[in-house]
């Protein structure tokens, strides 16, 4: 049995009042043991929102962390800082970070190591761009992203890694991968994990879909055998939409 997740990636949205209100609305949703809910607000809101959720089943993650442990890195936030305020998850390798902030595979690998050293669970994102999909090379791209990010990670550490397949052409575009397209890649990722870590590890790793996932399409996506939930951007900013996505399971 794999853990199912519905994870909200709030990106750089909401002021603090709006964020706190959204959390109090989400906290009214009836959660089940089988499907975990995680929200990933901006760094500045992590601590107060974790306090606000201290009686709640909802867990909190960060959207990024530093690739270094500590020191003279102005503006950076380390994984141990996150751990020290009870952050449980961190998104690493999101395509926006790759495209806009120079998060190349090597950096991503370092961030994963830091996060695991701080006992954070990693939500590792991978996915191809539109030209890579159209060229038919998308499997090679994803394989390369997986292999370079997971270099040096052992089977026991894999228990702390969740994979999010996020085709770049589907993120924030309203263009979702069809359930069949997503399932094909999720199965491919699972087979790659089996090659790297064996079938037990592959079978127990949660692989989430992200990219214009919403209340309308979540059910069909989540019904696919290798899709274990969603990493949700835009639709995680409204409690009603996020609740409907959660209930799609
Ligand atoms: P989206 O974003 O749901 O708005 O497409 C998903 C993501 O970037 O994680």
Coordinates of C-alpha atoms in Angstrom, one line a residue, residues 39-232:
X39 CA 0.4 22.5 2.1
X40 CA 3.5 24.3 0.9
X41 CA 3.3 28.0 1.7
X42 CA 6.0 30.6 1.3
X43 CA 8.9 30.5 3.8
X44 CA 7.6 33.5 5.7
X45 CA 4.3 31.8 6.6
X46 CA 5.7 28.4 7.6
X47 CA 6.2 29.0 11.3
X48 CA 2.9 30.7 12.1
X49 CA 0.9 28.3 9.9
X50 CA 2.5 25.3 11.6
X51 CA 1.4 26.8 14.9
X52 CA -2.1 27.4 13.6
X53 CA -2.2 23.7 12.5
X54 CA -0.8 22.2 15.7
X55 CA -4.0 20.1 16.4
X56 CA -4.4 19.3 12.7
X57 CA -3.7 16.3 10.5
X58 CA -2.6 18.7 7.7
X59 CA 1.2 18.8 7.3
X60 CA 3.3 21.6 6.1
X61 CA 6.2 21.7 3.6
X62 CA 8.5 24.3 2.1
X63 CA 8.9 25.1 -1.6
X64 CA 12.7 25.0 -1.6
X65 CA 15.8 24.7 0.6
X66 CA 19.5 25.6 0.3
X67 CA 22.0 23.3 -1.2
X68 CA 24.5 24.1 1.6
X69 CA 24.3 23.2 5.2
X70 CA 24.9 26.6 6.8
X71 CA 27.1 29.7 6.6
X72 CA 27.5 32.8 4.4
X73 CA 24.7 32.3 2.0
X74 CA 22.7 35.5 2.2
X75 CA 19.0 35.0 1.6
X76 CA 19.1 31.2 1.7
X77 CA 17.1 29.0 4.0
X78 CA 18.7 25.7 5.1
X79 CA 16.9 22.4 5.6
X80 CA 17.9 22.3 9.2
X81 CA 16.3 25.7 9.8
X82 CA 13.1 24.2 8.3
X83 CA 13.4 21.1 10.5
X84 CA 13.8 23.3 13.6
X85 CA 10.3 24.8 13.1
X86 CA 8.7 21.3 12.4
X87 CA 8.5 21.6 8.6
X88 CA 8.0 18.0 7.4
X89 CA 8.4 18.2 3.6
X90 CA 10.3 20.2 1.0
X91 CA 9.7 20.5 -2.8
X92 CA 12.9 20.1 -4.7
X93 CA 13.5 20.4 -8.4
X94 CA 10.3 22.2 -9.4
X95 CA 10.4 23.2 -13.0
X96 CA 10.1 26.9 -12.1
X97 CA 13.2 26.7 -9.9
X98 CA 15.0 24.8 -12.7
X99 CA 14.0 27.3 -15.4
X100 CA 14.2 30.6 -13.4
X101 CA 16.6 30.1 -10.6
X102 CA 19.3 27.9 -12.0
X103 CA 18.4 24.8 -10.1
X104 CA 20.4 22.4 -12.3
X105 CA 20.5 18.7 -11.6
X106 CA 23.7 18.9 -9.5
X107 CA 22.2 21.6 -7.3
X108 CA 19.0 19.5 -7.0
X109 CA 21.0 16.5 -5.9
X110 CA 22.8 18.6 -3.2
X111 CA 19.5 20.0 -1.9
X112 CA 18.0 16.4 -1.7
X113 CA 21.0 15.4 0.4
X114 CA 20.6 18.4 2.7
X115 CA 16.9 17.7 3.1
X116 CA 17.4 14.1 3.9
X117 CA 20.1 14.9 6.5
X118 CA 17.5 17.1 8.2
X119 CA 14.9 14.4 8.2
X120 CA 12.7 16.2 5.8
X121 CA 10.6 14.3 3.3
X122 CA 11.5 15.3 -0.3
X123 CA 8.9 16.0 -3.0
X124 CA 11.2 15.6 -6.0
X125 CA 9.8 17.1 -9.2
X126 CA 10.6 15.9 -12.7
X127 CA 9.1 16.4 -16.1
X128 CA 9.7 17.3 -19.7
X129 CA 9.1 20.6 -21.6
X130 CA 6.8 20.8 -24.6
X131 CA 9.7 20.4 -27.2
X132 CA 11.0 17.4 -25.3
X133 CA 7.5 15.8 -25.4
X134 CA 7.0 16.6 -29.0
X135 CA 10.4 15.2 -29.9
X136 CA 9.4 11.9 -28.3
X137 CA 12.4 12.1 -26.0
X138 CA 10.5 12.7 -22.8
X139 CA 11.3 9.4 -21.3
X140 CA 15.1 10.0 -21.7
X141 CA 14.7 13.4 -20.1
X142 CA 12.9 12.0 -17.1
X143 CA 15.3 9.2 -16.8
X144 CA 18.2 11.6 -16.7
X145 CA 16.5 13.8 -14.1
X146 CA 15.8 10.8 -11.9
X147 CA 19.3 9.3 -12.2
X148 CA 21.1 12.6 -11.5
X149 CA 18.9 13.6 -8.6
X150 CA 19.0 10.2 -6.9
X151 CA 22.7 9.6 -7.4
X152 CA 24.1 8.4 -4.1
X153 CA 20.7 8.0 -2.5
X154 CA 20.2 4.5 -1.0
X155 CA 17.1 2.4 -0.8
X156 CA 16.4 3.3 2.8
X157 CA 16.6 7.0 2.0
X158 CA 14.1 6.4 -0.8
X159 CA 11.4 5.9 1.9
X160 CA 11.7 9.7 2.5
X161 CA 11.3 10.6 -1.2
X162 CA 8.0 11.3 -3.0
X163 CA 8.2 11.8 -6.8
X164 CA 6.1 14.4 -8.6
X165 CA 5.8 14.0 -12.3
X166 CA 5.0 17.5 -13.6
X167 CA 5.1 17.9 -17.4
X168 CA 6.3 21.5 -17.8
X169 CA 3.8 22.1 -20.6
X170 CA 0.9 21.3 -18.2
X171 CA 2.0 23.6 -15.3
X172 CA -0.2 26.6 -14.9
X173 CA -1.4 26.3 -18.6
X174 CA -4.8 24.7 -18.1
X175 CA -3.5 21.9 -20.4
X176 CA -3.4 18.7 -18.3
X177 CA -1.8 15.5 -19.3
X178 CA -4.5 13.0 -20.1
X179 CA -4.8 10.2 -17.5
X180 CA -3.3 7.8 -20.1
X181 CA -0.3 10.1 -20.8
X182 CA 0.3 10.6 -17.1
X183 CA -0.1 6.9 -16.3
X184 CA 2.4 6.0 -19.0
X185 CA 5.1 8.2 -17.5
X186 CA 4.3 7.2 -13.9
X187 CA 4.7 3.5 -14.9
X188 CA 8.0 4.4 -16.6
X189 CA 9.2 6.2 -13.4
X190 CA 8.2 3.2 -11.3
X191 CA 10.1 0.9 -13.7
X192 CA 13.2 3.1 -13.5
X193 CA 13.0 3.0 -9.7
X194 CA 12.7 -0.8 -9.9
X195 CA 16.0 -0.8 -11.9
X196 CA 17.7 1.5 -9.4
X197 CA 16.3 0.1 -6.1
X198 CA 14.4 -3.1 -6.8
X199 CA 10.7 -3.8 -7.1
X200 CA 9.7 -3.4 -3.4
X201 CA 11.1 0.1 -3.3
X202 CA 9.5 1.0 -6.6
X203 CA 6.1 -0.4 -5.5
X204 CA 6.1 1.6 -2.3
X205 CA 7.2 5.0 -3.6
X206 CA 4.4 7.5 -4.0
X207 CA 4.4 9.1 -7.4
X208 CA 2.2 12.2 -7.7
X209 CA 1.0 14.0 -10.8
X210 CA 1.2 17.8 -11.1
X211 CA 0.2 20.2 -13.9
X212 CA -3.2 21.9 -14.1
X213 CA -4.7 19.2 -11.9
X214 CA -8.1 20.5 -10.8
X215 CA -11.4 19.5 -9.2
X216 CA -12.7 18.4 -12.7
X217 CA -9.9 16.2 -13.8
X218 CA -8.4 14.9 -10.5
X219 CA -10.7 11.8 -10.3
X220 CA -9.7 10.4 -13.6
X221 CA -6.0 11.0 -12.9
X222 CA -6.1 9.5 -9.4
X223 CA -7.9 6.4 -10.7
X224 CA -4.8 5.4 -12.7
X225 CA -2.9 2.6 -11.0
X226 CA 0.4 4.4 -10.7
X227 CA -0.8 7.8 -9.8
X228 CA -0.7 8.3 -6.0
X229 CA -2.0 11.8 -5.7
X230 CA -1.3 15.3 -6.9
X231 CA 0.9 18.3 -6.5
X232 CA -1.5 21.1 -7.0

